[in-house]
CSV table of C-alpha atoms in Angstrom, one decimal:
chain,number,residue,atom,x,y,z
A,1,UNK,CA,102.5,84.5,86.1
A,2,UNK,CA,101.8,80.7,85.8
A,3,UNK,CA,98.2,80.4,84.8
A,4,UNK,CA,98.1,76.7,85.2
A,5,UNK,CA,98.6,77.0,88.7
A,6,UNK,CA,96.5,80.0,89.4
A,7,UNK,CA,93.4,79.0,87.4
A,8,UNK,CA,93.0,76.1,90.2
A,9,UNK,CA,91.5,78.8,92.6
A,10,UNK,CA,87.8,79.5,92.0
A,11,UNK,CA,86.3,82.6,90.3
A,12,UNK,CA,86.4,85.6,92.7
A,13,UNK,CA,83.6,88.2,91.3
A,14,UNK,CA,84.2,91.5,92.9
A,15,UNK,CA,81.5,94.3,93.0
A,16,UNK,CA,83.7,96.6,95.6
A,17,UNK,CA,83.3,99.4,93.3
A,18,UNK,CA,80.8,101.8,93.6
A,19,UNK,CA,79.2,102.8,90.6
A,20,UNK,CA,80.7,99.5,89.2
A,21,UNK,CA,77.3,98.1,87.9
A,22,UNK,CA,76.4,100.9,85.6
A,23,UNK,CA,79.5,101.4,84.3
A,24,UNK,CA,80.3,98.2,82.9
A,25,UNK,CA,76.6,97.9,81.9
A,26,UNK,CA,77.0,101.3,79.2
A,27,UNK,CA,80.1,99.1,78.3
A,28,UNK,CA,78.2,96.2,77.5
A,29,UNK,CA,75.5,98.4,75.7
A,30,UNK,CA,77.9,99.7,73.4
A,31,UNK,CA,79.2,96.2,72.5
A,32,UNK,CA,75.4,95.0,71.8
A,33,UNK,CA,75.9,96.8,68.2
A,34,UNK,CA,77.2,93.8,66.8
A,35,UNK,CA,74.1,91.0,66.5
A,36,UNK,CA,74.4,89.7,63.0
A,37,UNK,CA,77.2,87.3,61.3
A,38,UNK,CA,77.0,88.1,57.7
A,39,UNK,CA,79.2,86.6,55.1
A,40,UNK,CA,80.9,88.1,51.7
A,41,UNK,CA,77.5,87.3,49.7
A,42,UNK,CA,75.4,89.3,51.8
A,43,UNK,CA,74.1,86.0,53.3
A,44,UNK,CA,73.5,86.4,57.1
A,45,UNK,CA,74.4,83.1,58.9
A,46,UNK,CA,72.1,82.1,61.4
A,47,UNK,CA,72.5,83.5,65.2
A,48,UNK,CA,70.6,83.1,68.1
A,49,UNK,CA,71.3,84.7,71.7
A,50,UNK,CA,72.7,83.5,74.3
A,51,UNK,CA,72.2,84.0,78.0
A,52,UNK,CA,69.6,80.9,78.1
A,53,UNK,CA,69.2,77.4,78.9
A,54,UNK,CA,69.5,76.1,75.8
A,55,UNK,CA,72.3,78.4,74.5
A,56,UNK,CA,74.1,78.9,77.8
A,57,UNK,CA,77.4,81.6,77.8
A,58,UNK,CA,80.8,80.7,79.3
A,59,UNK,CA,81.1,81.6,83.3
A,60,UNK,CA,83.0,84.8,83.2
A,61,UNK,CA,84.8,86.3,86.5
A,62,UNK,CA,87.6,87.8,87.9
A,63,UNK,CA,90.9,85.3,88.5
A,64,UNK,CA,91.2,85.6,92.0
A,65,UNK,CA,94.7,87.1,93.5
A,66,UNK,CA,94.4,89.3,89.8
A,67,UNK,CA,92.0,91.6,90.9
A,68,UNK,CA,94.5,94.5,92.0
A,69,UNK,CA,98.0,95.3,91.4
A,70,UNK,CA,100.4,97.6,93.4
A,71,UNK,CA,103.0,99.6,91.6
A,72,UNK,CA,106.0,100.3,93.4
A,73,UNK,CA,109.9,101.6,93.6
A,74,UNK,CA,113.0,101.0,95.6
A,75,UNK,CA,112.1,97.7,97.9
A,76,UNK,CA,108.5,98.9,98.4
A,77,UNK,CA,108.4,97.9,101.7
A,78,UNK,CA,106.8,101.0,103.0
A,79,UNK,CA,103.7,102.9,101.7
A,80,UNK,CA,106.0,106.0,100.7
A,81,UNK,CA,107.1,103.5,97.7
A,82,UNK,CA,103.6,102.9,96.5
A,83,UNK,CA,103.9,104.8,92.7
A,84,UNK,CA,99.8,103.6,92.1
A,85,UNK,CA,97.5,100.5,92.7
A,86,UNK,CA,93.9,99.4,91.1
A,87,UNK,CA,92.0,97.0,91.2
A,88,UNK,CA,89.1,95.3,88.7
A,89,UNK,CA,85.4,95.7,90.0
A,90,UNK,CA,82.6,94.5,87.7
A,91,UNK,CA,82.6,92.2,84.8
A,92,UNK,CA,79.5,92.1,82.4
A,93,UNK,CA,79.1,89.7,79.4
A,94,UNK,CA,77.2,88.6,76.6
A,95,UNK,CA,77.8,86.0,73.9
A,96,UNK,CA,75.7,85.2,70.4
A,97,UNK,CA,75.7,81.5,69.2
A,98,UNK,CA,76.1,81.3,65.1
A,99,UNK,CA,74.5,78.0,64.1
A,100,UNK,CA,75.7,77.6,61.1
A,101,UNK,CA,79.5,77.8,61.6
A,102,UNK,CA,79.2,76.2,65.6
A,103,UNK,CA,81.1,78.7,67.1
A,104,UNK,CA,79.8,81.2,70.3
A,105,UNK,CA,80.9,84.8,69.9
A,106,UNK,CA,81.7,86.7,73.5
A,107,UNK,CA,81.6,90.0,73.9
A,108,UNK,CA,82.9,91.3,77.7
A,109,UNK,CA,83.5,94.0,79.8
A,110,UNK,CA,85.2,95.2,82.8
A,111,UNK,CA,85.5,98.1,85.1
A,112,UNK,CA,87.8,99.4,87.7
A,113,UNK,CA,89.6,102.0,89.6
A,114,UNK,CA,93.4,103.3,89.9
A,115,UNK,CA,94.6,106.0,92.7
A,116,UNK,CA,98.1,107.5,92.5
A,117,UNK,CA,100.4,107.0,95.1
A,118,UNK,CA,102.9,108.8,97.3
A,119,UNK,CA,105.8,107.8,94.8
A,120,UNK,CA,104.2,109.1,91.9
A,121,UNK,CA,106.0,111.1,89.1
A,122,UNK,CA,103.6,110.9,86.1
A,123,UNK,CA,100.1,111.1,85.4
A,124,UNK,CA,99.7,108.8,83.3
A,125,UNK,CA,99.6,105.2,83.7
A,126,UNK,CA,98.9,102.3,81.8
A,127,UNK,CA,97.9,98.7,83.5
A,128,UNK,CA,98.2,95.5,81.8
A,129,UNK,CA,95.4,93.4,82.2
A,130,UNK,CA,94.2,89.7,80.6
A,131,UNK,CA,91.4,87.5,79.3
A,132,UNK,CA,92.0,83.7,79.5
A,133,UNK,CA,89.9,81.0,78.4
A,134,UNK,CA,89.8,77.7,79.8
A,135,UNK,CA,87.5,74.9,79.4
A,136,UNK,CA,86.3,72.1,81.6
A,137,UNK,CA,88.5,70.4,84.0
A,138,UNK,CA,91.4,73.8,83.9
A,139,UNK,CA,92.4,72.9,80.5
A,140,UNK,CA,94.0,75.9,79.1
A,141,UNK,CA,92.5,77.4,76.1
A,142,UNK,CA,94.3,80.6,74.9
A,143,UNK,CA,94.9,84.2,76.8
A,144,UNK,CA,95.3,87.4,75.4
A,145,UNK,CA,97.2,90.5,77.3
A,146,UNK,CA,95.3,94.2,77.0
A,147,UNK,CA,97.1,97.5,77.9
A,148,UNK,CA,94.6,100.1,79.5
A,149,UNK,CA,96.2,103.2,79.5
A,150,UNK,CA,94.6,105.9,82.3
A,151,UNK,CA,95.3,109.5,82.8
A,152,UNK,CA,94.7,111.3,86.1
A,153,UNK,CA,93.2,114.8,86.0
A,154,UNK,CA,95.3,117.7,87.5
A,155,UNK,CA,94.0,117.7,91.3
A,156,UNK,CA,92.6,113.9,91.0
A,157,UNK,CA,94.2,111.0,92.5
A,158,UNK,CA,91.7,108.6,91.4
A,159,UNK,CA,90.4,107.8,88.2
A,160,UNK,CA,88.3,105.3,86.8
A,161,UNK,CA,88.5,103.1,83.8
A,162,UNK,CA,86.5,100.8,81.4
A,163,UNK,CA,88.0,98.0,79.1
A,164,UNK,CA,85.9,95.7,76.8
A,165,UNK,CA,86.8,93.1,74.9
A,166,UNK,CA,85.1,91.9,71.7
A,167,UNK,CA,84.9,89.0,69.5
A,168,UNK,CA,86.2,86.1,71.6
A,169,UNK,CA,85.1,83.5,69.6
A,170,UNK,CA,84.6,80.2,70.6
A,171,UNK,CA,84.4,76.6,68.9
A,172,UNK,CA,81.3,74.3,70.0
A,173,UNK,CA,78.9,71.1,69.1
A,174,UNK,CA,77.8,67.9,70.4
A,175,UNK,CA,76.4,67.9,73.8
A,176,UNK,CA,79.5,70.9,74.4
A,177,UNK,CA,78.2,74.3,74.6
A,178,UNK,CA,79.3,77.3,76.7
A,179,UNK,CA,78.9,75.7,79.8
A,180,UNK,CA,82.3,73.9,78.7
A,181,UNK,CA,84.5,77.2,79.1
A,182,UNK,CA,84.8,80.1,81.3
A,183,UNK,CA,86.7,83.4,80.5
A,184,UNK,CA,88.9,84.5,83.3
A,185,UNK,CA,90.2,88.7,83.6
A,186,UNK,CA,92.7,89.8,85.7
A,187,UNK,CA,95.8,92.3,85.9
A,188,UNK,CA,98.6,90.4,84.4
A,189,UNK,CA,101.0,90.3,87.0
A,190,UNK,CA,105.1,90.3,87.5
A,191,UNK,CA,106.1,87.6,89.5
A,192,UNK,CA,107.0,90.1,92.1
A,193,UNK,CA,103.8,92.1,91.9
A,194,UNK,CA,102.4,88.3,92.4
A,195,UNK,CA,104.4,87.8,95.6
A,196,UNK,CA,103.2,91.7,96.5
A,197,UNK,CA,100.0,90.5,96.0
A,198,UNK,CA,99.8,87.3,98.8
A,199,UNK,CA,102.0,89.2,101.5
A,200,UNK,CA,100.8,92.2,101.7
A,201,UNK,CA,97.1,93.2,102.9
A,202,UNK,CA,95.8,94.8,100.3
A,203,UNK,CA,93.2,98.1,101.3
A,204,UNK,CA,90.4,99.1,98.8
A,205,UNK,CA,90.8,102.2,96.9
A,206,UNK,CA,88.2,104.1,98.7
């Protein structure tokens, strides 16, 4: 998938999920562990947190047309080829500034749900999903692909997951803070599941 051309669409936050919110918030709590920067002489550098006007974090969303993927076989032209689909719901972030070195740490999370289809043959199933950065005016920064492996229970179609991502760190100074960047997440996408993606309605995973 070209990001170049795709990160000229605006931020698409999704909240389609229910039970979204509190899942990705008990991710997020579980990343808050890490607060201090310490260094090899016991020294801790100093950090402040961010999440306010004068240490802003990066705008973080969900890359629209990357917020589901369909998985299918044969030409997939009918819904008996669909072997699973999910799709991304809530994204929750934090991010610590460390003075002394001028960088801004990012700590993110993101939820979502998968449902087996007709032409499944496993139970397990993993998705490939990404975090870009860019900063101001769609220059690309860096991206990073994650696998998130999910398993289905016997009986269950659907199945939830959570994925967070720590330690994105970031350079800043100057008048440039976090406001300069924002931290894209999305399935990483063939180009054919792309082409899936924006002809084919997609329907919520109910």
């Amino acid at each position: 998938m070209p990001l170049p051309t795709a990160l000229r669409r605006p931020l698409k936050l999704s909240s389609r999920i229910p039970g979204a919110p509190a899942l990705a918030t008990l991710a997020l709590l579980a990343l808050a562990g890490c607060s201090s920067v310490g260094n090899m002489f016991g020294v801790v550098d100093e950090t402040k947190d961010g999440g306010t006007t004068l240490y802003p974090c990066p705008a973080v969303g969900v890359l629209e047309g990357t917020d589901h993927v369909t998985l299918v076989t044969g030409a997939g032209t009918d819904l008996t080829d669909i072997v699973a689909k999910a799709e991304i719901g809530k994204v929750v972030s934090s991010c610590k500034y460390n003075i002394d070195e001028s960088t801004i740490t990012v700590d993110l999370a993101f939820d979502g749900l998968a449902e087996l289809g007709p032409a499944a043959t496993s139970r397990e199933l993993t998705l490939k999903t990404f975090v870009a950065v860019t900063r101001r005016f769609n220059a690309f920064d860096k991206k990073q692909v994650y696998e998130v492996p999910v398993t289905f229970e016997a009986g269950r179609r659907q199945v939830g997951f959570v994925k967070t991502v720590e330690g994105t760190i970031l350079p800043y100074g100057g008048t440039a803070d976090g406001r300069i960047y924002q931290i894209l997440i999305g399935f990483q996408l063939t180009p054919d599941q792309l082409e899936y993606n924006r002809n084919v309605a997609y329907i919520p995973i109910r």
